[in-house]
Short mmCIF file of C-alpha atoms in Angstrom, two decimals:
data_model
loop_
_atom_site.label_atom_id
_atom_site.label_comp_id
_atom_site.label_asym_id
_atom_site.label_seq_id
_atom_site.Cartn_x
_atom_site.Cartn_y
_atom_site.Cartn_z
CA MET A 1 4.44 -73.84 -3.49
CA GLN A 2 7.30 -76.25 -3.03
CA LYS A 3 10.55 -74.87 -1.62
CA SER A 4 13.58 -74.70 -3.89
CA ARG A 5 15.27 -78.07 -4.20
CA ILE A 6 18.47 -76.32 -3.17
CA ASP A 7 17.28 -76.67 0.43
CA GLN A 8 17.02 -80.46 0.12
CA LEU A 9 20.47 -80.53 -1.44
CA ILE A 10 21.96 -78.63 1.49
CA ILE A 11 20.21 -80.97 3.95
CA GLU A 12 21.67 -84.01 2.17
CA GLN A 13 25.16 -82.63 1.78
CA GLU A 14 25.56 -80.83 5.11
CA GLY A 15 23.16 -82.63 7.45
CA MET A 16 21.57 -79.33 8.44
CA VAL A 17 18.31 -77.61 7.53
CA PRO A 18 18.78 -74.07 6.16
CA SER A 19 15.89 -72.67 8.21
CA SER A 20 17.24 -69.14 8.67
CA ARG A 21 19.85 -66.78 7.20
CA GLU A 22 21.83 -67.08 10.41
CA GLU A 23 22.10 -70.86 10.01
CA VAL A 24 23.18 -70.62 6.38
CA GLU A 25 25.82 -68.04 7.21
CA ALA A 26 27.06 -70.00 10.21
CA LEU A 27 27.63 -72.99 7.92
CA GLN A 28 29.45 -70.77 5.43
CA LEU A 29 31.69 -69.31 8.14
CA LYS A 30 32.54 -72.80 9.42
CA LYS A 31 33.52 -74.03 5.95
CA LEU A 32 35.43 -70.83 5.18
CA ASN A 33 37.46 -71.18 8.37
CA GLU A 34 38.22 -74.83 7.51
CA LEU A 35 39.53 -73.65 4.17
CA LEU A 36 41.62 -70.83 5.63
CA GLU A 37 43.13 -73.12 8.26
CA ARG A 38 44.02 -75.72 5.62
CA GLU A 39 45.66 -73.08 3.46
CA GLU A 40 47.75 -71.75 6.31
CA LYS A 41 48.98 -75.26 7.20
CA ARG A 42 49.62 -76.14 3.56
CA GLY A 43 51.53 -72.93 2.92
CA GLY A 44 49.37 -72.50 -0.17
CA PHE A 45 48.46 -69.51 -2.30
CA TYR A 46 46.23 -68.10 0.44
CA LYS A 47 48.69 -68.75 3.30
CA ASN A 48 48.94 -65.06 4.16
CA LEU A 49 45.23 -64.74 4.88
CA PRO A 50 44.04 -64.99 8.49
CA SER A 51 43.64 -68.62 9.50
CA SER A 52 40.24 -67.89 11.03
CA LEU A 53 37.50 -65.25 10.90
CA SER A 54 35.17 -64.61 13.81
CA ALA A 55 32.34 -63.34 11.62
CA LEU A 56 31.42 -63.74 7.95
CA LYS A 57 31.47 -59.97 7.58
CA GLU A 58 35.26 -60.05 8.01
CA LEU A 59 35.46 -61.67 4.57
CA GLU A 60 35.09 -58.13 3.19
CA ASP A 61 38.52 -57.26 4.58
CA LEU A 62 40.31 -59.98 2.64
CA PRO A 63 41.92 -59.20 -0.73
CA PHE A 64 40.31 -60.15 -4.01
CA THR A 65 41.48 -62.95 -6.28
CA THR A 66 41.48 -61.75 -9.87
CA GLU A 67 41.38 -63.57 -13.18
CA GLU A 68 45.04 -62.65 -13.62
CA ASP A 69 45.84 -64.34 -10.30
CA LEU A 70 44.09 -67.45 -11.56
CA ILE A 71 46.02 -67.36 -14.83
CA LYS A 72 49.41 -66.86 -13.19
CA ASN A 73 48.93 -68.93 -10.03
CA GLY A 74 46.16 -71.38 -10.79
CA ASN A 75 48.47 -74.34 -10.15
CA ARG A 76 49.36 -73.02 -6.69
CA MET A 77 45.68 -72.71 -5.84
CA VAL A 78 45.20 -76.46 -6.31
CA VAL A 79 45.16 -77.89 -2.80
CA LEU A 80 45.53 -81.57 -3.70
CA SER A 81 47.92 -83.79 -5.59
CA GLN A 82 47.61 -83.65 -9.38
CA ALA A 83 46.84 -87.39 -9.17
CA GLU A 84 43.47 -86.52 -7.61
CA ILE A 85 42.44 -84.23 -10.45
CA SER A 86 39.81 -85.71 -12.74
CA LYS A 87 38.99 -82.74 -14.93
CA VAL A 88 40.60 -79.51 -16.05
CA ILE A 89 39.05 -76.68 -18.06
CA SER A 90 41.60 -74.45 -19.72
CA GLU A 91 41.22 -71.47 -21.98
CA GLN A 92 43.35 -69.03 -23.87
CA THR A 93 42.91 -65.48 -22.69
CA SER A 94 43.33 -62.82 -25.37
CA GLY A 95 46.30 -60.54 -24.89
CA THR A 96 48.51 -63.09 -23.13
CA THR A 97 51.00 -65.30 -24.91
CA GLY A 98 50.45 -68.94 -24.16
CA ALA A 99 48.94 -68.24 -20.75
CA GLY A 100 45.34 -69.11 -20.00
CA LYS A 101 43.04 -69.69 -17.09
CA ARG A 102 42.96 -73.30 -15.89
CA VAL A 103 40.38 -74.56 -13.44
CA PHE A 104 40.88 -77.95 -11.77
CA TYR A 105 38.31 -80.40 -10.39
CA THR A 106 38.32 -83.65 -8.48
CA GLU A 107 35.85 -86.41 -9.19
CA GLU A 108 33.98 -85.35 -6.05
CA ASP A 109 33.69 -81.79 -7.41
CA CYS A 110 32.12 -83.21 -10.57
CA LEU A 111 29.73 -85.43 -8.59
CA HIS A 112 28.64 -82.39 -6.56
CA THR A 113 27.95 -80.60 -9.81
CA ILE A 114 25.79 -83.49 -11.01
CA ARG A 115 23.78 -83.25 -7.76
CA LEU A 116 23.30 -79.52 -8.25
CA PHE A 117 22.17 -80.09 -11.82
CA GLU A 118 19.74 -82.73 -10.55
CA ALA A 119 18.30 -80.23 -8.10
CA GLY A 120 17.79 -77.63 -10.84
CA LEU A 121 16.55 -80.03 -13.52
CA GLY A 122 14.40 -81.96 -11.08
CA GLU A 123 12.03 -78.99 -10.89
CA PHE A 124 10.74 -79.76 -14.37
CA VAL A 125 12.25 -83.02 -15.63
CA PHE A 126 10.26 -86.04 -14.43
CA PRO A 127 10.87 -89.80 -14.62
CA GLY A 128 10.16 -91.06 -18.10
CA ASN A 129 10.74 -87.67 -19.73
CA LYS A 130 13.13 -87.19 -22.61
CA THR A 131 15.44 -84.18 -22.42
CA LEU A 132 17.09 -82.73 -25.52
CA ILE A 133 20.55 -81.52 -24.50
CA CYS A 134 22.25 -78.96 -26.74
CA MET A 135 25.41 -78.45 -24.69
CA PRO A 136 28.97 -79.55 -25.49
CA TYR A 137 29.99 -83.17 -24.94
CA SER A 138 33.75 -83.38 -24.53
CA GLY A 139 34.61 -86.61 -22.73
CA PRO A 140 34.60 -87.79 -19.09
CA PHE A 141 33.08 -85.14 -16.84
CA GLY A 142 32.40 -82.80 -19.76
CA LEU A 143 29.48 -80.41 -19.34
CA GLY A 144 27.14 -82.44 -21.53
CA GLU A 145 28.17 -85.65 -19.79
CA LEU A 146 27.44 -84.11 -16.35
CA ILE A 147 23.99 -82.96 -17.50
CA SER A 148 23.25 -86.41 -18.95
CA ALA A 149 24.23 -88.05 -15.67
CA ALA A 150 21.87 -85.72 -13.79
CA ILE A 151 19.03 -86.49 -16.21
CA ARG A 152 19.56 -90.25 -15.81
CA ASN A 153 19.62 -89.90 -12.02
CA LEU A 154 16.19 -88.27 -12.30
CA GLY A 155 14.89 -91.34 -14.14
CA ALA A 156 14.67 -89.45 -17.44
CA GLU A 157 16.40 -90.06 -20.76
CA PRO A 158 19.00 -87.65 -22.17
CA VAL A 159 18.90 -87.03 -25.91
CA GLU A 160 22.51 -86.00 -26.48
CA ALA A 161 22.41 -83.62 -29.44
CA GLY A 162 25.48 -81.66 -28.30
CA ILE A 163 26.49 -78.54 -30.20
CA GLY A 164 27.32 -78.13 -33.88
CA LYS A 165 24.25 -79.87 -35.32
CA THR A 166 22.39 -78.24 -38.19
CA PHE A 167 18.83 -76.99 -37.78
CA GLY A 168 17.71 -79.87 -39.98
CA GLU A 169 19.46 -82.46 -37.79
CA LEU A 170 17.93 -80.92 -34.66
CA LYS A 171 14.49 -80.94 -36.33
CA GLU A 172 14.87 -84.63 -37.10
CA ILE A 173 15.86 -85.34 -33.50
CA LEU A 174 12.83 -83.36 -32.26
CA GLU A 175 10.50 -85.29 -34.56
CA THR A 176 12.00 -88.69 -33.82
CA GLU A 177 12.65 -88.44 -30.10
CA LYS A 178 9.80 -86.07 -29.17
CA PRO A 179 11.51 -84.70 -26.04
CA GLU A 180 9.37 -82.89 -23.48
CA THR A 181 12.27 -80.86 -22.11
CA PHE A 182 15.28 -78.95 -23.41
CA VAL A 183 18.63 -77.89 -21.93
CA GLY A 184 20.84 -75.52 -23.88
CA MET A 185 21.66 -71.96 -24.79
CA PRO A 186 18.80 -69.49 -25.03
CA VAL A 187 19.23 -68.27 -28.64
CA VAL A 188 19.55 -71.86 -29.91
CA LEU A 189 16.21 -72.65 -28.23
CA LEU A 190 14.61 -69.53 -29.70
CA GLY A 191 15.84 -70.44 -33.18
CA LEU A 192 14.33 -73.92 -32.93
CA LEU A 193 11.03 -72.61 -31.55
CA ARG A 194 10.71 -69.96 -34.25
CA LEU A 195 11.59 -72.34 -37.06
CA TYR A 196 9.64 -75.43 -35.99
CA GLY A 197 7.24 -74.38 -33.24
CA LYS A 198 7.21 -75.98 -29.82
CA GLY A 199 6.35 -79.48 -31.08
CA SER A 200 6.70 -81.91 -28.18
CA LEU A 201 8.67 -79.43 -26.03
CA LYS A 202 6.95 -78.31 -22.86
CA ARG A 203 9.67 -76.97 -20.55
CA ALA A 204 13.26 -75.73 -20.92
CA LEU A 205 16.33 -74.81 -18.92
CA VAL A 206 18.62 -72.22 -20.50
CA SER A 207 22.22 -71.67 -19.53
CA GLY A 208 25.71 -71.37 -20.96
CA ASP A 209 25.20 -67.82 -22.17
CA ALA A 210 23.59 -64.57 -21.10
CA CYS A 211 19.84 -64.62 -21.59
CA PRO A 212 18.52 -61.31 -22.97
CA GLU A 213 15.04 -60.37 -21.77
CA VAL A 214 13.42 -60.42 -25.21
CA VAL A 215 14.80 -63.91 -25.87
CA ILE A 216 13.32 -65.14 -22.58
CA GLU A 217 9.95 -63.55 -23.32
CA GLU A 218 9.79 -64.96 -26.83
CA CYS A 219 10.82 -68.48 -25.75
CA GLU A 220 8.21 -68.42 -22.97
CA ARG A 221 5.53 -67.12 -25.33
CA ILE A 222 6.08 -69.88 -27.89
CA LEU A 223 6.65 -72.62 -25.31
CA GLY A 224 3.67 -71.49 -23.23
CA ALA A 225 5.70 -71.98 -20.05
CA LYS A 226 8.23 -70.12 -17.92
CA LEU A 227 11.88 -70.91 -18.60
CA TRP A 228 14.17 -72.29 -15.91
CA PRO A 229 17.34 -70.23 -16.08
CA HIS A 230 20.55 -71.53 -14.54
CA TYR A 231 23.77 -69.75 -13.64
CA GLY A 232 27.13 -71.41 -13.32
CA SER A 233 30.77 -70.67 -13.91
CA ARG A 234 33.87 -72.79 -14.24
CA GLU A 235 35.23 -71.47 -10.97
CA MET A 236 32.22 -72.78 -9.06
CA GLY A 237 32.14 -76.12 -10.84
CA LEU A 238 29.77 -75.16 -13.68
CA GLY A 239 26.73 -75.51 -11.44
CA GLY A 240 25.98 -72.45 -9.32
CA ALA A 241 22.41 -71.21 -9.01
CA ILE A 242 19.09 -72.84 -9.87
CA CYS A 243 15.56 -71.60 -10.46
CA CYS A 244 12.66 -72.58 -8.19
CA PRO A 245 8.88 -72.70 -8.74
CA ALA A 246 8.62 -69.02 -7.79
CA HIS A 247 10.68 -68.10 -10.90
CA GLU A 248 12.09 -65.07 -9.09
CA GLY A 249 15.84 -65.30 -9.46
CA MET A 250 18.11 -68.29 -9.04
CA HIS A 251 19.00 -69.87 -5.68
CA LEU A 252 22.76 -70.05 -5.17
CA ARG A 253 24.24 -73.23 -3.72
CA GLU A 254 25.36 -71.45 -0.60
CA ASN A 255 26.99 -74.48 1.02
CA HIS A 256 29.51 -74.34 -1.84
CA VAL A 257 29.69 -70.65 -2.63
CA ILE A 258 29.66 -67.44 -0.61
CA ALA A 259 28.44 -64.61 -2.84
CA GLU A 260 29.16 -60.92 -2.45
CA ILE A 261 28.19 -58.08 -4.75
CA VAL A 262 30.70 -55.22 -4.96
CA ASP A 263 30.75 -51.85 -6.70
CA GLU A 264 33.52 -50.45 -8.95
CA ARG A 265 35.54 -49.52 -5.87
CA GLY A 266 35.35 -53.05 -4.54
CA LYS A 267 32.98 -52.10 -1.72
CA ARG A 268 30.19 -54.48 -0.84
CA VAL A 269 26.73 -53.21 -1.77
CA PRO A 270 23.40 -54.00 -0.06
CA ASP A 271 21.07 -56.69 -1.37
CA GLY A 272 19.01 -55.39 -4.27
CA THR A 273 21.87 -53.34 -5.74
CA PHE A 274 23.60 -54.44 -8.92
CA GLY A 275 27.36 -54.89 -8.98
CA GLU A 276 30.08 -57.43 -9.70
CA LEU A 277 29.62 -60.94 -8.35
CA VAL A 278 32.50 -62.02 -6.12
CA ILE A 279 32.59 -65.68 -5.07
CA THR A 280 34.35 -67.65 -2.36
CA THR A 281 34.11 -71.30 -3.34
CA ILE A 282 34.16 -73.04 0.02
CA GLY A 283 32.84 -76.29 -1.44
CA MET A 284 35.35 -76.81 -4.25
CA GLN A 285 37.73 -79.61 -3.33
CA ALA A 286 40.48 -79.14 -5.89
CA GLN A 287 40.82 -75.40 -6.27
CA PRO A 288 38.84 -73.30 -3.77
CA LEU A 289 39.00 -69.55 -4.44
CA VAL A 290 38.65 -66.68 -1.97
CA ARG A 291 36.86 -63.52 -3.13
CA TYR A 292 37.23 -64.28 -6.83
CA LYS A 293 36.02 -61.44 -9.05
CA THR A 294 33.89 -63.17 -11.65
CA GLY A 295 33.42 -60.31 -14.11
CA ASP A 296 29.68 -61.01 -13.97
CA ARG A 297 27.14 -58.34 -13.11
CA THR A 298 24.11 -59.23 -11.03
CA ARG A 299 22.44 -58.53 -7.71
CA ILE A 300 21.22 -60.51 -4.73
CA LEU A 301 17.44 -60.28 -4.66
CA PRO A 302 16.42 -58.87 -1.29
CA GLY A 303 14.29 -60.78 1.17
CA ARG A 304 13.09 -64.34 1.38
CA CYS A 305 11.94 -66.14 -1.75
CA PRO A 306 8.18 -66.73 -2.13
CA CYS A 307 9.02 -70.46 -2.23
CA GLY A 308 10.02 -70.18 1.45
CA SER A 309 13.75 -70.87 1.09
CA TYR A 310 16.22 -68.70 2.95
CA VAL A 311 18.94 -69.40 0.42
CA VAL A 312 19.93 -66.22 -1.48
CA ARG A 313 18.83 -65.66 -5.04
CA LEU A 314 20.78 -64.09 -7.85
CA ASP A 315 18.98 -61.93 -10.38
CA GLU A 316 19.78 -62.26 -14.07
CA VAL A 317 23.50 -62.30 -14.78
CA ALA A 318 25.40 -60.54 -17.57
CA ARG A 319 29.09 -60.07 -18.35
CA ILE A 320 30.50 -56.71 -17.38
CA GLY A 321 31.93 -54.63 -20.20
CA ALA A 322 31.80 -55.10 -23.94
CA SER A 323 29.20 -57.84 -23.94
CA GLY A 324 26.69 -55.32 -22.58
CA GLN A 325 26.36 -54.08 -26.14
CA MET A 326 25.71 -57.63 -27.35
CA ARG A 327 22.85 -57.91 -24.88
CA LYS A 328 21.29 -54.61 -25.97
CA LEU A 329 21.65 -55.67 -29.58
CA ASP A 330 20.16 -59.11 -28.89
CA ASN A 331 17.15 -57.50 -27.20
CA GLN A 332 16.61 -55.15 -30.14
CA MET A 333 17.23 -57.72 -32.84
CA PHE A 334 15.29 -60.66 -31.44
CA ALA A 335 12.25 -58.44 -31.04
CA ILE A 336 12.09 -58.96 -34.82
CA LYS A 337 9.93 -62.08 -34.83
CA GLU A 338 11.19 -63.39 -38.18
CA LEU A 339 14.81 -63.49 -36.99
CA VAL A 340 16.23 -66.94 -36.26
CA ASP A 341 19.83 -65.95 -35.48
CA TYR A 342 22.48 -63.38 -36.34
CA ARG A 343 26.21 -62.78 -35.94
CA VAL A 344 28.17 -59.50 -35.96
CA SER A 345 31.87 -59.01 -36.70
CA TRP A 346 33.76 -55.72 -36.58
CA PHE A 347 36.50 -54.85 -39.05
CA GLY A 348 37.80 -51.56 -37.72
CA GLU A 349 34.87 -49.19 -38.06
CA THR A 350 32.90 -51.45 -40.39
CA ALA A 351 30.49 -54.10 -39.16
CA ASP A 352 29.59 -57.29 -40.95
CA LEU A 353 26.24 -58.78 -39.97
CA GLU A 354 25.02 -62.16 -41.05
CA ALA A 355 21.41 -63.11 -40.27
CA LEU A 356 19.21 -66.15 -40.68
CA CYS A 357 15.46 -65.62 -40.92
CA LEU A 358 12.27 -67.62 -41.23
CA PRO A 359 11.74 -68.93 -44.78
CA GLU A 360 8.53 -66.90 -45.18
CA ALA A 361 10.11 -63.59 -44.08
CA ASP A 362 10.32 -60.58 -46.38
CA ILE A 363 14.10 -60.19 -46.59
CA GLU A 364 14.00 -56.55 -47.69
CA ILE A 365 11.84 -55.46 -44.77
CA LEU A 366 13.93 -57.56 -42.42
CA GLU A 367 17.16 -55.96 -43.61
CA ARG A 368 15.66 -52.51 -42.98
CA LYS A 369 14.69 -53.46 -39.43
CA ILE A 370 18.17 -54.93 -38.82
CA ARG A 371 19.89 -51.78 -40.09
CA GLN A 372 17.67 -49.66 -37.89
CA SER A 373 18.59 -51.75 -34.82
CA MET A 374 22.32 -51.61 -35.58
CA GLU A 375 22.17 -47.84 -35.99
CA GLU A 376 20.27 -47.35 -32.73
CA VAL A 377 22.41 -49.66 -30.61
CA ALA A 378 25.82 -49.77 -32.26
CA GLY A 379 25.77 -46.41 -34.04
CA VAL A 380 26.77 -47.96 -37.36
CA ALA A 381 24.90 -47.37 -40.61
CA GLY A 382 25.15 -46.86 -44.35
CA GLU A 383 28.23 -48.23 -46.06
CA LYS A 384 29.90 -48.99 -42.75
CA LEU A 385 27.39 -51.79 -42.21
CA GLN A 386 27.34 -54.85 -44.45
CA VAL A 387 24.21 -56.94 -43.93
CA GLN A 388 23.54 -60.35 -45.37
CA VAL A 389 20.13 -61.88 -44.63
CA ARG A 390 19.10 -65.29 -45.85
CA ALA A 391 16.35 -67.76 -45.10
CA ALA A 392 17.42 -70.43 -42.63
CA LYS A 393 17.75 -73.80 -44.31
CA ASP A 394 18.06 -77.26 -42.82
CA GLU A 395 21.78 -77.32 -43.54
CA ASN A 396 22.44 -74.11 -41.55
CA ARG A 397 23.73 -74.21 -37.99
CA PRO A 398 23.18 -71.77 -35.10
CA LEU A 399 25.65 -68.97 -35.83
CA TYR A 400 27.43 -69.19 -32.47
CA ALA A 401 28.67 -72.58 -31.25
CA ALA A 402 29.61 -71.03 -27.90
CA LYS A 403 28.88 -67.75 -26.08
CA ARG A 404 27.51 -64.95 -28.24
CA ARG A 405 29.90 -62.04 -28.66
CA ILE A 406 30.53 -59.30 -31.17
CA GLN A 407 33.72 -60.41 -32.88
CA ASP A 408 36.58 -58.00 -33.49
CA GLN A 409 38.50 -59.09 -36.57
CA MET B 1 54.11 -103.96 -33.71
CA ALA B 2 56.21 -101.96 -31.21
CA GLU B 3 54.29 -99.27 -29.26
CA LYS B 4 55.08 -95.77 -30.50
CA ASN B 5 57.18 -93.64 -28.13
CA TYR B 6 56.06 -90.04 -28.03
CA TYR B 7 59.35 -88.80 -26.63
CA SER B 8 62.75 -90.33 -26.02
CA ILE B 9 65.67 -89.12 -23.89
CA ASP B 10 68.91 -91.06 -23.46
CA PRO B 11 70.77 -89.93 -20.34
CA GLU B 12 74.03 -91.42 -21.74
CA GLY B 13 75.26 -92.18 -18.25
CA LYS B 14 75.36 -88.49 -17.30
CA ILE B 15 72.50 -88.47 -14.77
CA LYS B 16 72.72 -90.35 -11.47
CA CYS B 17 69.98 -91.36 -9.01
CA MET B 18 70.75 -89.50 -5.76
CA LYS B 19 69.21 -92.25 -3.63
CA CYS B 20 70.64 -95.35 -5.28
CA LYS B 21 73.91 -93.77 -6.50
CA VAL B 22 73.67 -95.45 -9.93
CA PRO B 23 73.39 -93.89 -13.40
CA LEU B 24 69.89 -93.61 -14.87
CA VAL B 25 69.23 -95.65 -17.99
CA LYS B 26 66.91 -95.09 -20.94
CA SER B 27 63.77 -97.09 -20.25
CA GLY B 28 60.08 -97.23 -21.06
CA ALA B 29 57.69 -95.06 -19.00
CA LYS B 30 54.19 -93.67 -19.44
CA PHE B 31 52.88 -90.15 -19.04
CA MET B 32 49.29 -90.33 -17.79
CA TYR B 33 46.96 -87.34 -17.83
CA LEU B 34 43.17 -87.33 -17.45
CA ASP B 35 42.79 -90.95 -18.57
CA ASN B 36 45.15 -90.50 -21.53
CA GLY B 37 48.45 -92.41 -21.66
CA PHE B 38 51.56 -91.61 -23.67
CA PRO B 39 54.39 -94.16 -23.77
CA VAL B 40 57.80 -92.48 -23.66
CA GLU B 41 61.43 -93.36 -23.07
CA MET B 42 62.90 -91.45 -20.16
CA PRO B 43 65.96 -91.70 -17.89
CA VAL B 44 64.94 -94.20 -15.24
CA CYS B 45 66.77 -95.53 -12.19
CA PRO B 46 67.26 -99.28 -12.74
CA ILE B 47 66.99 -99.89 -8.98
CA CYS B 48 64.19 -97.75 -7.55
CA GLY B 49 62.37 -96.92 -10.78
CA PHE B 50 62.56 -93.13 -10.33
CA VAL B 51 61.75 -91.37 -13.62
CA TYR B 52 63.60 -88.16 -14.46
CA VAL B 53 61.62 -85.54 -16.41
CA PRO B 54 63.67 -82.49 -17.45
CA GLU B 55 62.11 -79.18 -16.44
CA GLU B 56 62.06 -77.84 -19.99
CA LEU B 57 60.08 -80.91 -21.09
CA ALA B 58 57.61 -80.57 -18.21
CA LEU B 59 57.03 -76.87 -18.86
CA GLY B 60 57.19 -77.22 -22.64
CA LYS B 61 55.76 -80.14 -24.54
CA VAL B 62 54.10 -81.83 -21.55
CA LEU B 63 52.28 -78.63 -20.59
CA ALA B 64 51.19 -78.10 -24.19
CA VAL B 65 49.77 -81.64 -24.36
CA GLU B 66 48.00 -81.18 -21.01
CA LYS B 67 46.25 -78.08 -22.31
CA ALA B 68 45.33 -79.82 -25.56
CA LEU B 69 43.66 -82.62 -23.57
CA GLU B 70 41.82 -80.35 -21.18
CA ASP B 71 38.24 -79.24 -21.61
CA LYS B 72 37.86 -75.80 -23.16
#
């Protein structure tokens, strides 16, 4: 079995071979100390941290950086001139007036992301392939644009569908372009596979949203191949961890990110134990973060990967908190094989559920199954649950353009 | 056709360049952000070219435009 391509990436970027845990961690410590020293000299946001650690374990003694810190002090965490910033991702955070998290990137940060995407995609995208990309295109260094650049670098052709297309438009693209590979969100892929079958598609990378187990299983069953999940967050440059031929977890790009898993008390837990992912982004040029609490729940898979790489692997990742219910609901609902997509909104104690199903589905039976799932998972039934099921038509779109969440109206 | 100015401030002789010791004058300038350019008229030093941006403008409209241009 070939080793994860993350190893080759580290060799190229760092000039060292990650041939043991000790070597990987020594590299991380070196880069962390460079960051701490720079911050002390700059008088930056992290100036009060020690300017040097003698062991990586001492990272556990440093304070966390929270999302609120990033919202309030994100500008102060930028270590370069604004003139060197090539991309910014900003969002509104509910509950705050006007304030939102802003994450800054240099051109080099974006190029590093393209290389990481290449490493992940290169496992299953080959020269001459066409790759259907259902991710947002938003301008220079947008996510879709970065993926397209990676695909081109691999000698393959990106088919830039973006987000917001109808099922009919996507079907036409599939029939015209006949892509072998797909990159996009898991439920969008499942909807296409259930509606139109695998067609020319042979392999797929899913990212951009949590991937419930049933959705993975169903996609793999119809595709006849294992999926290639990917994990990334804005704070680590969108690209974070890639799957390898062993398909056991996702290898983290450890020359850019130090990962810790902590429990509710903030104490580090051993490998194999689930907890919150905390990241120190030693490779980010514009806005490196120290011990940033991601709000994502995962674990570090213990031991060495069967592919032979010593680089740590993350298990599946899910958002902590309310979206746990979305995941449970997704697993229950997508076990219904006629379901193409659904969306839930809460109005106080009443839930409104809209579902799209296969044209040949029995809508009455489907509605019963949906009601049963909602009662079991969300505890809502009878008149408190409004359900509308209709057959998916070509003019319909996937019901979520972005991350799936139960909407509170 | 004259280029549209997105914002215009006339210092009216009330703001002086600390370095050159002369009043700033209303002059053309350009706000650039992530490959987007916005022509404006700002108080500018006629000698060294220093452009004065009031704090309330920087933290108000300029910040709002930055966020509108940024990826979401």
